[in-house]
mmCIF file of C-alpha atoms in Angstrom:
data_model
loop_
_atom_site.group_PDB
_atom_site.id
_atom_site.type_symbol
_atom_site.label_atom_id
_atom_site.label_comp_id
_atom_site.label_asym_id
_atom_site.label_seq_id
_atom_site.Cartn_x
_atom_site.Cartn_y
_atom_site.Cartn_z
ATOM 1 C CA UNK A 106 14.182 17.994 -4.367
ATOM 2 C CA UNK A 107 14.288 16.952 -0.782
ATOM 3 C CA UNK A 108 14.786 13.471 0.651
ATOM 4 C CA UNK A 109 13.866 10.472 -1.374
ATOM 5 C CA UNK A 110 10.316 9.525 -0.480
ATOM 6 C CA UNK A 111 9.668 6.276 1.313
ATOM 7 C CA UNK A 112 8.080 3.314 -0.463
ATOM 8 C CA UNK A 113 4.819 3.929 1.415
ATOM 9 C CA UNK A 114 4.832 7.608 0.514
ATOM 10 C CA UNK A 115 5.253 6.750 -3.123
ATOM 11 C CA UNK A 116 2.468 4.197 -2.925
ATOM 12 C CA UNK A 117 0.168 6.673 -1.273
ATOM 13 C CA UNK A 118 0.901 9.296 -3.884
ATOM 14 C CA UNK A 119 0.267 6.839 -6.700
ATOM 15 C CA UNK A 120 -3.010 5.714 -5.143
ATOM 16 C CA UNK A 121 -4.055 9.295 -4.605
ATOM 17 C CA UNK A 122 -3.273 10.346 -8.120
ATOM 18 C CA UNK A 123 -4.693 7.357 -9.948
ATOM 19 C CA UNK A 124 -7.610 7.112 -7.514
ATOM 20 C CA UNK A 125 -8.564 10.682 -8.363
ATOM 21 C CA UNK A 126 -8.372 9.879 -12.053
ATOM 22 C CA UNK A 127 -10.457 6.721 -11.705
ATOM 23 C CA UNK A 128 -13.142 8.518 -9.720
ATOM 24 C CA UNK A 129 -13.285 11.277 -12.309
ATOM 25 C CA UNK A 130 -13.634 8.841 -15.190
ATOM 26 C CA UNK A 131 -16.264 6.854 -13.306
ATOM 27 C CA UNK A 132 -18.160 10.031 -12.477
ATOM 28 C CA UNK A 133 -18.208 11.045 -16.110
ATOM 29 C CA UNK A 134 -18.891 7.561 -17.470
ATOM 30 C CA UNK A 135 -21.858 7.742 -19.729
ATOM 31 C CA UNK A 136 -21.315 11.411 -20.417
ATOM 32 C CA UNK A 137 -20.343 12.386 -23.949
ATOM 33 C CA UNK A 138 -16.606 12.174 -24.483
ATOM 34 C CA UNK A 139 -14.813 15.479 -24.359
ATOM 35 C CA UNK A 140 -12.813 16.417 -27.395
ATOM 36 C CA UNK A 141 -9.225 17.400 -26.751
ATOM 37 C CA UNK A 142 -9.642 16.977 -23.006
ATOM 38 C CA UNK A 143 -5.947 16.481 -22.495
ATOM 39 C CA UNK A 144 -4.603 19.783 -21.439
ATOM 40 C CA UNK A 145 -7.698 21.907 -21.650
ATOM 41 C CA UNK A 146 -9.695 20.600 -18.747
ATOM 42 C CA UNK A 147 -12.975 22.384 -18.309
ATOM 43 C CA UNK A 148 -13.368 20.403 -15.126
ATOM 44 C CA UNK A 149 -11.590 17.741 -13.130
ATOM 45 C CA UNK A 150 -13.730 15.106 -14.806
ATOM 46 C CA UNK A 151 -12.852 16.293 -18.278
ATOM 47 C CA UNK A 152 -9.184 16.432 -17.447
ATOM 48 C CA UNK A 153 -9.086 12.927 -16.140
ATOM 49 C CA UNK A 154 -11.099 11.634 -19.063
ATOM 50 C CA UNK A 155 -8.554 12.867 -21.541
ATOM 51 C CA UNK A 156 -5.413 11.122 -22.573
ATOM 52 C CA UNK A 157 -3.431 13.172 -20.143
ATOM 53 C CA UNK A 158 -0.051 12.322 -21.445
ATOM 54 C CA UNK A 159 -0.606 12.420 -25.109
ATOM 55 C CA UNK A 160 2.411 13.784 -26.908
ATOM 56 C CA UNK A 161 3.138 17.464 -26.820
ATOM 57 C CA UNK A 162 3.084 17.572 -30.578
ATOM 58 C CA UNK A 163 -0.612 16.843 -30.604
ATOM 59 C CA UNK A 164 -1.480 19.673 -28.311
ATOM 60 C CA UNK A 165 -2.725 22.935 -29.642
ATOM 61 C CA UNK A 166 -1.142 26.106 -28.356
ATOM 62 C CA UNK A 167 -4.426 27.098 -26.777
ATOM 63 C CA UNK A 168 -4.850 23.834 -24.938
ATOM 64 C CA UNK A 169 -1.304 23.873 -23.633
ATOM 65 C CA UNK A 170 -1.948 27.245 -22.055
ATOM 66 C CA UNK A 171 -4.780 25.957 -19.888
ATOM 67 C CA UNK A 172 -4.259 25.195 -16.231
ATOM 68 C CA UNK A 173 -3.813 21.593 -15.202
ATOM 69 C CA UNK A 174 -6.559 19.555 -13.698
ATOM 70 C CA UNK A 175 -7.998 20.470 -10.335
ATOM 71 C CA UNK A 176 -7.936 16.868 -9.210
ATOM 72 C CA UNK A 177 -4.310 16.399 -10.084
ATOM 73 C CA UNK A 178 -3.392 19.632 -8.380
ATOM 74 C CA UNK A 179 -5.177 18.433 -5.256
ATOM 75 C CA UNK A 180 -3.370 15.130 -5.373
ATOM 76 C CA UNK A 181 -0.048 16.852 -5.829
ATOM 77 C CA UNK A 182 -0.698 19.206 -2.941
ATOM 78 C CA UNK A 183 -1.669 16.476 -0.544
ATOM 79 C CA UNK A 184 1.184 14.223 -1.553
ATOM 80 C CA UNK A 185 4.437 15.792 -2.642
ATOM 81 C CA UNK A 186 5.448 12.623 -4.440
ATOM 82 C CA UNK A 187 2.366 12.480 -6.612
ATOM 83 C CA UNK A 188 4.578 13.322 -9.494
ATOM 84 C CA UNK A 189 5.946 9.787 -9.311
ATOM 85 C CA UNK A 190 3.036 8.804 -11.473
ATOM 86 C CA UNK A 191 3.634 8.222 -15.110
ATOM 87 C CA UNK A 192 0.983 10.650 -16.113
ATOM 88 C CA UNK A 193 1.511 12.828 -13.114
ATOM 89 C CA UNK A 194 0.193 16.282 -12.522
ATOM 90 C CA UNK A 195 2.827 17.997 -14.596
ATOM 91 C CA UNK A 196 2.549 15.919 -17.680
ATOM 92 C CA UNK A 197 0.798 18.460 -19.833
ATOM 93 C CA UNK A 198 2.712 21.484 -18.641
ATOM 94 C CA UNK A 199 5.798 19.351 -18.620
ATOM 95 C CA UNK A 200 5.415 18.275 -22.215
ATOM 96 C CA UNK A 201 5.095 21.869 -23.258
ATOM 97 C CA UNK A 202 8.074 22.812 -21.201
ATOM 98 C CA UNK A 203 10.198 19.971 -22.480
ATOM 99 C CA UNK A 204 10.758 21.443 -25.872
ATOM 100 C CA UNK A 205 12.357 24.526 -24.474
ATOM 101 C CA UNK A 206 14.255 22.938 -21.645
ATOM 102 C CA UNK A 207 15.662 19.977 -23.466
ATOM 103 C CA UNK A 208 14.169 17.562 -21.057
ATOM 104 C CA UNK A 209 15.100 13.951 -21.794
ATOM 105 C CA UNK A 210 11.528 12.826 -21.661
ATOM 106 C CA UNK A 211 10.405 15.136 -24.383
ATOM 107 C CA UNK A 212 8.481 13.474 -27.116
ATOM 108 C CA UNK A 213 7.480 10.463 -25.100
ATOM 109 C CA UNK A 214 3.995 9.272 -25.738
ATOM 110 C CA UNK A 215 1.511 8.117 -23.129
ATOM 111 C CA UNK A 216 -2.017 6.914 -22.806
ATOM 112 C CA UNK A 217 -4.648 6.193 -25.346
ATOM 113 C CA UNK A 218 -2.683 7.865 -28.133
ATOM 114 C CA UNK A 219 -0.442 4.836 -28.219
ATOM 115 C CA UNK A 220 -3.168 2.454 -29.242
ATOM 116 C CA UNK A 221 -4.077 1.958 -32.844
ATOM 117 C CA UNK A 222 -7.525 3.333 -33.446
ATOM 118 C CA UNK A 223 -8.640 -0.062 -34.625
ATOM 119 C CA UNK A 224 -7.619 -1.639 -31.365
ATOM 120 C CA UNK A 225 -9.759 0.437 -29.126
ATOM 121 C CA UNK A 226 -12.673 1.496 -31.324
ATOM 122 C CA UNK A 227 -14.845 -1.202 -29.836
ATOM 123 C CA UNK A 228 -14.014 -0.209 -26.268
ATOM 124 C CA UNK A 229 -16.185 2.131 -24.224
ATOM 125 C CA UNK A 230 -14.933 5.669 -23.609
ATOM 126 C CA UNK A 231 -14.483 4.987 -19.909
ATOM 127 C CA UNK A 232 -11.974 2.262 -20.768
ATOM 128 C CA UNK A 233 -9.874 4.328 -23.136
ATOM 129 C CA UNK A 234 -10.070 7.430 -21.021
ATOM 130 C CA UNK A 235 -8.148 6.003 -18.051
ATOM 131 C CA UNK A 236 -5.294 4.687 -20.123
ATOM 132 C CA UNK A 237 -1.944 5.885 -18.891
ATOM 133 C CA UNK A 238 0.507 3.464 -20.330
ATOM 134 C CA UNK A 239 3.802 4.474 -21.843
ATOM 135 C CA UNK A 240 4.283 1.716 -24.316
ATOM 136 C CA UNK A 241 2.776 0.333 -27.418
ATOM 137 C CA UNK A 242 1.189 -2.767 -25.932
ATOM 138 C CA UNK A 243 3.428 -5.201 -27.777
ATOM 139 C CA UNK A 244 2.949 -7.836 -25.140
ATOM 140 C CA UNK A 245 -0.716 -8.085 -26.100
ATOM 141 C CA UNK A 246 0.088 -8.692 -29.768
ATOM 142 C CA UNK A 247 2.178 -11.712 -28.832
ATOM 143 C CA UNK A 248 -0.577 -13.430 -26.856
ATOM 144 C CA UNK A 249 -1.942 -16.731 -28.097
ATOM 145 C CA UNK A 250 -5.392 -18.233 -27.710
ATOM 146 C CA UNK A 251 -5.855 -20.033 -24.401
ATOM 147 C CA UNK A 252 -3.075 -18.313 -22.507
ATOM 148 C CA UNK A 253 -3.448 -17.203 -18.880
ATOM 149 C CA UNK A 254 -2.335 -13.597 -18.493
ATOM 150 C CA UNK A 255 -1.661 -11.277 -15.513
ATOM 151 C CA UNK A 256 -1.445 -7.520 -15.986
ATOM 152 C CA UNK A 257 0.549 -5.767 -13.254
ATOM 153 C CA UNK A 258 -1.016 -2.376 -12.554
ATOM 154 C CA UNK A 259 -4.125 -2.860 -14.690
ATOM 155 C CA UNK A 260 -5.657 0.536 -14.098
ATOM 156 C CA UNK A 261 -8.925 1.021 -15.950
ATOM 157 C CA UNK A 262 -8.331 -2.290 -17.693
ATOM 158 C CA UNK A 263 -7.645 -1.318 -21.324
ATOM 159 C CA UNK A 264 -4.735 -3.687 -21.769
ATOM 160 C CA UNK A 265 -6.628 -6.475 -20.067
ATOM 161 C CA UNK A 266 -9.569 -6.110 -22.389
ATOM 162 C CA UNK A 267 -7.357 -6.082 -25.490
ATOM 163 C CA UNK A 268 -5.479 -9.094 -24.109
ATOM 164 C CA UNK A 269 -8.788 -10.893 -23.443
ATOM 165 C CA UNK A 270 -9.686 -10.652 -27.066
ATOM 166 C CA UNK A 271 -6.298 -12.132 -27.971
ATOM 167 C CA UNK A 272 -6.477 -15.122 -25.661
ATOM 168 C CA UNK A 273 -10.133 -15.782 -26.387
ATOM 169 C CA UNK A 274 -12.625 -17.630 -24.300
ATOM 170 C CA UNK A 275 -10.220 -20.495 -23.611
ATOM 171 C CA UNK A 276 -7.792 -18.076 -22.013
ATOM 172 C CA UNK A 277 -8.138 -15.769 -19.064
ATOM 173 C CA UNK A 278 -6.804 -12.362 -18.056
ATOM 174 C CA UNK A 279 -6.355 -11.012 -14.537
ATOM 175 C CA UNK A 280 -5.684 -7.441 -13.698
ATOM 176 C CA UNK A 281 -3.968 -6.476 -10.436
ATOM 177 C CA UNK A 282 -3.967 -2.906 -9.169
ATOM 178 C CA UNK A 283 -3.410 -1.377 -5.736
ATOM 179 C CA UNK A 284 -5.775 1.591 -6.282
ATOM 180 C CA UNK A 285 -9.258 0.689 -5.055
ATOM 181 C CA UNK A 286 -10.887 3.251 -7.335
ATOM 182 C CA UNK A 287 -9.053 1.877 -10.371
ATOM 183 C CA UNK A 288 -10.293 -1.614 -9.568
ATOM 184 C CA UNK A 289 -13.797 -0.246 -9.245
ATOM 185 C CA UNK A 290 -13.430 1.511 -12.606
ATOM 186 C CA UNK A 291 -12.023 -1.610 -14.234
ATOM 187 C CA UNK A 292 -14.919 -3.647 -12.929
ATOM 188 C CA UNK A 293 -17.347 -1.049 -14.252
ATOM 189 C CA UNK A 294 -15.579 -1.187 -17.591
ATOM 190 C CA UNK A 295 -15.673 -4.995 -17.618
ATOM 191 C CA UNK A 296 -19.423 -4.748 -17.353
ATOM 192 C CA UNK A 297 -19.484 -2.310 -20.267
ATOM 193 C CA UNK A 298 -17.228 -4.437 -22.415
ATOM 194 C CA UNK A 299 -18.988 -7.672 -21.575
ATOM 195 C CA UNK A 300 -15.947 -9.898 -21.697
ATOM 196 C CA UNK A 301 -16.214 -12.797 -19.311
ATOM 197 C CA UNK A 302 -12.595 -13.934 -19.316
ATOM 198 C CA UNK A 303 -11.235 -10.833 -17.506
ATOM 199 C CA UNK A 304 -11.125 -10.312 -13.745
ATOM 200 C CA UNK A 305 -9.603 -7.694 -11.519
ATOM 201 C CA UNK A 306 -8.098 -7.944 -8.073
ATOM 202 C CA UNK A 307 -7.105 -5.339 -5.585
ATOM 203 C CA UNK A 308 -3.503 -6.013 -4.573
ATOM 204 C CA UNK A 309 0.089 -4.905 -4.690
ATOM 205 C CA UNK A 310 2.518 -5.870 -7.457
ATOM 206 C CA UNK A 311 5.176 -6.334 -4.800
ATOM 207 C CA UNK A 312 2.992 -8.891 -3.022
ATOM 208 C CA UNK A 313 1.081 -10.625 -5.784
ATOM 209 C CA UNK A 314 -1.900 -12.479 -4.318
ATOM 210 C CA UNK A 315 -1.834 -15.469 -6.679
ATOM 211 C CA UNK A 316 -0.425 -18.909 -6.272
ATOM 212 C CA UNK A 317 2.838 -19.751 -7.933
ATOM 213 C CA UNK A 318 3.134 -20.978 -11.511
ATOM 214 C CA UNK A 319 -0.322 -19.790 -12.363
ATOM 215 C CA UNK A 320 0.259 -17.648 -15.489
ATOM 216 C CA UNK A 321 1.672 -18.045 -18.974
ATOM 217 C CA UNK A 322 2.292 -14.345 -19.544
ATOM 218 C CA UNK A 323 2.849 -11.345 -17.331
ATOM 219 C CA UNK A 324 2.456 -7.954 -18.878
ATOM 220 C CA UNK A 325 2.677 -4.434 -17.471
ATOM 221 C CA UNK A 326 2.405 -1.047 -19.043
ATOM 222 C CA UNK A 327 4.253 1.856 -17.457
ATOM 223 C CA UNK A 328 3.669 0.790 -13.899
ATOM 224 C CA UNK A 329 6.761 -0.894 -12.490
ATOM 225 C CA UNK A 330 8.653 2.384 -12.637
ATOM 226 C CA UNK A 331 6.311 3.534 -9.885
ATOM 227 C CA UNK A 332 7.454 0.799 -7.544
ATOM 228 C CA UNK A 333 10.016 1.577 -4.885
ATOM 229 C CA UNK A 334 11.103 -2.098 -4.931
ATOM 230 C CA UNK A 335 11.382 -3.211 -8.529
ATOM 231 C CA UNK A 336 13.510 -6.283 -7.797
ATOM 232 C CA UNK A 337 10.716 -7.562 -5.592
ATOM 233 C CA UNK A 338 8.153 -6.966 -8.351
ATOM 234 C CA UNK A 339 10.219 -9.102 -10.700
ATOM 235 C CA UNK A 340 10.709 -11.854 -8.092
ATOM 236 C CA UNK A 341 6.973 -11.981 -7.554
ATOM 237 C CA UNK A 342 6.311 -12.004 -11.299
ATOM 238 C CA UNK A 343 8.753 -14.908 -11.627
ATOM 239 C CA UNK A 344 7.033 -16.789 -8.868
ATOM 240 C CA UNK A 345 3.537 -16.662 -10.387
ATOM 241 C CA UNK A 346 4.722 -17.455 -13.906
ATOM 242 C CA UNK A 347 4.645 -21.052 -15.069
ATOM 243 C CA UNK A 348 7.803 -22.671 -16.411
ATOM 244 C CA UNK A 349 8.291 -21.327 -19.933
ATOM 245 C CA UNK A 350 6.192 -18.292 -19.114
ATOM 246 C CA UNK A 351 6.913 -14.886 -20.606
ATOM 247 C CA UNK A 352 7.344 -11.385 -19.220
ATOM 248 C CA UNK A 353 6.494 -8.473 -21.504
ATOM 249 C CA UNK A 354 6.853 -5.036 -19.940
ATOM 250 C CA UNK A 355 6.633 -1.511 -21.253
ATOM 251 C CA UNK A 356 8.221 0.912 -18.908
ATOM 252 C CA UNK A 357 10.233 4.106 -18.540
ATOM 253 C CA UNK A 358 13.999 3.566 -18.265
ATOM 254 C CA UNK A 359 16.990 5.817 -18.273
ATOM 255 C CA UNK A 360 19.338 5.424 -21.230
ATOM 256 C CA UNK A 361 22.843 6.824 -21.243
ATOM 257 C CA UNK A 362 24.263 9.496 -18.966
ATOM 258 C CA UNK A 363 22.099 12.513 -18.228
ATOM 259 C CA UNK A 364 23.586 15.966 -18.174
ATOM 260 C CA UNK A 365 23.344 18.094 -15.070
ATOM 261 C CA UNK A 366 20.692 20.191 -16.793
ATOM 262 C CA UNK A 367 18.658 17.148 -17.611
ATOM 263 C CA UNK A 368 18.865 15.900 -14.043
ATOM 264 C CA UNK A 369 17.797 19.241 -12.653
ATOM 265 C CA UNK A 370 14.923 19.355 -15.072
ATOM 266 C CA UNK A 371 13.966 15.821 -14.092
ATOM 267 C CA UNK A 372 14.021 16.654 -10.447
ATOM 268 C CA UNK A 373 11.902 19.676 -11.004
ATOM 269 C CA UNK A 374 9.008 18.265 -12.799
ATOM 270 C CA UNK A 375 9.204 15.096 -14.743
ATOM 271 C CA UNK A 376 7.015 13.051 -12.470
ATOM 272 C CA UNK A 377 6.514 10.073 -14.640
ATOM 273 C CA UNK A 378 10.200 9.286 -14.771
ATOM 274 C CA UNK A 379 11.249 9.945 -11.222
ATOM 275 C CA UNK A 380 11.261 6.211 -10.599
ATOM 276 C CA UNK A 381 12.931 5.202 -13.843
ATOM 277 C CA UNK A 382 16.027 3.033 -13.420
ATOM 278 C CA UNK A 383 18.977 3.037 -15.731
ATOM 279 C CA UNK A 384 18.284 0.414 -18.376
ATOM 280 C CA UNK A 385 21.098 -1.882 -17.262
ATOM 281 C CA UNK A 386 19.925 -1.784 -13.642
ATOM 282 C CA UNK A 387 16.398 -2.604 -14.787
ATOM 283 C CA UNK A 388 17.644 -5.584 -16.840
ATOM 284 C CA UNK A 389 19.794 -6.715 -13.947
ATOM 285 C CA UNK A 390 16.777 -6.701 -11.659
ATOM 286 C CA UNK A 391 14.904 -8.904 -14.127
ATOM 287 C CA UNK A 392 17.851 -11.312 -14.387
ATOM 288 C CA UNK A 393 18.305 -11.400 -10.621
ATOM 289 C CA UNK A 394 14.762 -12.665 -10.266
ATOM 290 C CA UNK A 395 15.749 -15.697 -12.303
ATOM 291 C CA UNK A 396 14.553 -14.732 -15.786
ATOM 292 C CA UNK A 397 16.468 -15.674 -18.905
ATOM 293 C CA UNK A 398 16.538 -14.236 -22.429
ATOM 294 C CA UNK A 399 16.239 -10.755 -20.954
ATOM 295 C CA UNK A 400 16.055 -8.214 -23.766
ATOM 296 C CA UNK A 401 15.143 -4.573 -24.290
ATOM 297 C CA UNK A 402 13.897 -2.596 -27.218
ATOM 298 C CA UNK A 403 13.747 1.188 -27.344
ATOM 299 C CA UNK A 404 14.132 3.925 -29.871
ATOM 300 C CA UNK A 405 16.282 6.319 -27.935
ATOM 301 C CA UNK A 406 18.528 8.392 -30.054
ATOM 302 C CA UNK A 407 19.929 10.506 -27.248
ATOM 303 C CA UNK A 408 20.527 10.057 -23.517
ATOM 304 C CA UNK A 409 17.372 10.450 -21.508
ATOM 305 C CA UNK A 410 14.434 8.692 -19.996
ATOM 306 C CA UNK A 411 12.633 6.681 -22.628
ATOM 307 C CA UNK A 412 9.847 4.175 -23.010
ATOM 308 C CA UNK A 413 11.326 0.678 -23.496
ATOM 309 C CA UNK A 414 9.848 -2.726 -24.070
ATOM 310 C CA UNK A 415 11.424 -5.405 -21.924
ATOM 311 C CA UNK A 416 10.998 -9.110 -22.498
ATOM 312 C CA UNK A 417 12.177 -12.154 -20.547
ATOM 313 C CA UNK A 418 11.323 -15.785 -20.012
ATOM 314 C CA UNK A 419 11.112 -18.165 -17.095
ATOM 315 C CA UNK A 420 13.098 -21.214 -18.106
ATOM 316 C CA UNK B 99 -13.761 -12.447 -30.351
ATOM 317 C CA UNK B 100 -15.986 -9.408 -30.678
ATOM 318 C CA UNK B 101 -16.486 -7.119 -27.755
ATOM 319 C CA UNK B 102 -20.098 -7.200 -26.721
ATOM 320 C CA UNK B 103 -21.556 -4.129 -25.113
ATOM 321 C CA UNK B 104 -24.252 -4.287 -22.500
ATOM 322 C CA UNK B 105 -24.245 -7.976 -21.750
ATOM 323 C CA UNK B 106 -25.087 -8.677 -18.127
ATOM 324 C CA UNK B 107 -21.825 -9.315 -16.284
ATOM 325 C CA UNK B 108 -21.287 -9.578 -12.613
ATOM 326 C CA UNK B 109 -17.590 -9.534 -11.793
ATOM 327 C CA UNK B 110 -18.146 -10.456 -8.152
ATOM 328 C CA UNK B 111 -15.827 -13.149 -6.938
ATOM 329 C CA UNK B 112 -16.997 -16.623 -7.613
ATOM 330 C CA UNK B 113 -16.260 -19.618 -5.440
ATOM 331 C CA UNK B 114 -14.691 -21.636 -8.149
ATOM 332 C CA UNK B 115 -12.056 -18.955 -8.671
ATOM 333 C CA UNK B 116 -10.790 -19.260 -5.150
ATOM 334 C CA UNK B 117 -8.120 -21.793 -5.872
ATOM 335 C CA UNK B 118 -5.861 -19.424 -7.811
ATOM 336 C CA UNK B 119 -5.665 -16.775 -5.108
ATOM 337 C CA UNK B 120 -2.976 -16.827 -2.483
ATOM 338 C CA UNK B 121 -2.089 -14.891 0.631
ATOM 339 C CA UNK B 122 -0.073 -11.880 -0.523
ATOM 340 C CA UNK B 123 2.189 -12.218 2.476
ATOM 341 C CA UNK B 124 2.992 -15.898 2.766
ATOM 342 C CA UNK B 125 1.628 -17.097 -0.615
ATOM 343 C CA UNK B 126 -0.370 -19.923 0.984
ATOM 344 C CA UNK B 127 -3.962 -20.842 0.099
ATOM 345 C CA UNK B 128 -6.880 -18.815 1.384
ATOM 346 C CA UNK B 129 -10.096 -20.022 2.983
ATOM 347 C CA UNK B 130 -13.342 -18.303 2.065
ATOM 348 C CA UNK B 131 -16.058 -17.330 4.520
ATOM 349 C CA UNK B 132 -19.006 -15.668 2.852
ATOM 350 C CA UNK B 133 -21.411 -13.515 4.791
ATOM 351 C CA UNK B 134 -23.461 -12.399 1.793
ATOM 352 C CA UNK B 135 -23.896 -14.222 -1.467
ATOM 353 C CA UNK B 136 -25.984 -13.935 -4.583
ATOM 354 C CA UNK B 137 -26.321 -16.833 -6.957
ATOM 355 C CA UNK B 138 -23.058 -18.400 -5.841
ATOM 356 C CA UNK B 139 -21.143 -15.178 -5.993
ATOM 357 C CA UNK B 140 -19.673 -13.818 -2.811
ATOM 358 C CA UNK B 141 -20.536 -10.162 -2.203
ATOM 359 C CA UNK B 142 -19.247 -9.861 1.360
ATOM 360 C CA UNK B 143 -17.005 -12.071 3.422
ATOM 361 C CA UNK B 144 -13.482 -12.798 4.411
ATOM 362 C CA UNK B 145 -10.556 -14.649 2.915
ATOM 363 C CA UNK B 146 -8.378 -16.073 5.628
ATOM 364 C CA UNK B 147 -4.907 -17.420 5.075
ATOM 365 C CA UNK B 148 -4.696 -21.079 5.962
ATOM 366 C CA UNK B 149 -1.084 -20.654 7.077
ATOM 367 C CA UNK B 150 -0.574 -17.296 8.749
ATOM 368 C CA UNK B 151 -4.199 -16.627 9.653
ATOM 369 C CA UNK B 152 -4.275 -13.122 8.192
ATOM 370 C CA UNK B 153 -7.713 -12.034 7.009
ATOM 371 C CA UNK B 154 -8.639 -10.215 3.803
ATOM 372 C CA UNK B 155 -12.057 -8.608 3.487
ATOM 373 C CA UNK B 156 -14.402 -8.985 0.513
ATOM 374 C CA UNK B 157 -16.562 -5.951 0.228
ATOM 375 C CA UNK B 158 -19.240 -5.518 -2.425
ATOM 376 C CA UNK B 159 -17.706 -8.336 -4.359
ATOM 377 C CA UNK B 160 -14.162 -6.952 -4.305
ATOM 378 C CA UNK B 161 -11.606 -9.023 -2.400
ATOM 379 C CA UNK B 162 -9.032 -6.689 -0.875
ATOM 380 C CA UNK B 163 -5.742 -8.511 -1.201
ATOM 381 C CA UNK B 164 -3.494 -5.588 -0.359
ATOM 382 C CA UNK B 165 -1.023 -6.273 2.408
ATOM 383 C CA UNK B 166 -2.864 -5.593 5.660
ATOM 384 C CA UNK B 167 -0.674 -2.651 6.744
ATOM 385 C CA UNK B 168 -1.286 -0.834 3.432
ATOM 386 C CA UNK B 169 -4.970 -1.652 3.557
ATOM 387 C CA UNK B 170 -5.288 -0.304 7.086
ATOM 388 C CA UNK B 171 -3.400 2.830 6.144
ATOM 389 C CA UNK B 172 -5.732 3.431 3.228
ATOM 390 C CA UNK B 173 -8.801 2.753 5.340
ATOM 391 C CA UNK B 174 -7.583 5.180 7.969
ATOM 392 C CA UNK B 175 -7.152 7.882 5.435
ATOM 393 C CA UNK B 176 -10.386 7.229 3.590
ATOM 394 C CA UNK B 177 -12.312 6.996 6.842
ATOM 395 C CA UNK B 178 -14.122 4.002 5.541
ATOM 396 C CA UNK B 179 -13.289 0.552 4.261
ATOM 397 C CA UNK B 180 -11.872 0.322 0.790
ATOM 398 C CA UNK B 181 -14.119 -0.905 -1.880
ATOM 399 C CA UNK B 182 -16.783 1.738 -1.294
#
């Protein structure tokens, strides 16, 4: 690993990677869904349409042996930091590798596999296909009718659409994403889904383009780890939340001390966790923004980088 | 609420939604200038910050509220305005 990439380099890599995925999903929208597209891409479109980071355990030996997606390779080549993305170019190979190398991220689940089948059965394929979250969307389950919700890093919109069902017609859901192609995909998906209480905006989670005190809930699924300035993201989240508003974030965090081997392995390939903060640092950043009742849930049994669910409140 | 498939839905920005947006830089209100509209929905135009004067383009119904330096960087790389 060379020098730490700059914030802009990270942003560009994320936009490149997720933009490529969004374009591929859009291009294949309407086409029959590809079975087991995860790690057996017959084409760039198929690769992006699959739940890229589904758990290694679900992969067949044959699929794991296939080369990774052309589009992700291209993104990685043009931007060395593309592996910052949660479901970065190495996710499939990486998952397979993890078992033998003892990588701390082994066994993590990503993407559509995290959602209960009943949750997403009514959603179009192009919605589910772009999902790259790392957490069970617990924040959505806690939503109440009429609430105003902002999703930081909304991607193809899956969490927004599920949230929109929860808050109902009296509520509203806004998705914010800095990748133009993802916003385009989310808007396409909104048309497919037909929900009228969901809207998407192109913007940066470090510079949220909404007035202060506008939302009851802020949620985010495996996105903030991609930010080079997480404290700023939490300050902005705090600003746009109304008093009493809630933060519910799924994200990758580092738990416990990593061994040298684990660090080396991380540096080599584990793209999705390159930006993961130690859990305590993450919680401190949330507190520093002004939040109270800052809590974390995770199921880590050993030191490593894990998916955690972080909650907090604006007093 | 059931998810309805296929209902006509135009997610283009609507005028009445303007009041919740803010300048990503200085967080102040934005002023809308529409150059192309359809049934009250703005397809092309500009959002201008009432405080700092920075402008944010609306292209094909998508307001681009990225910080201007990031937007310009993306436009330079793409060779065309974002939103296409």
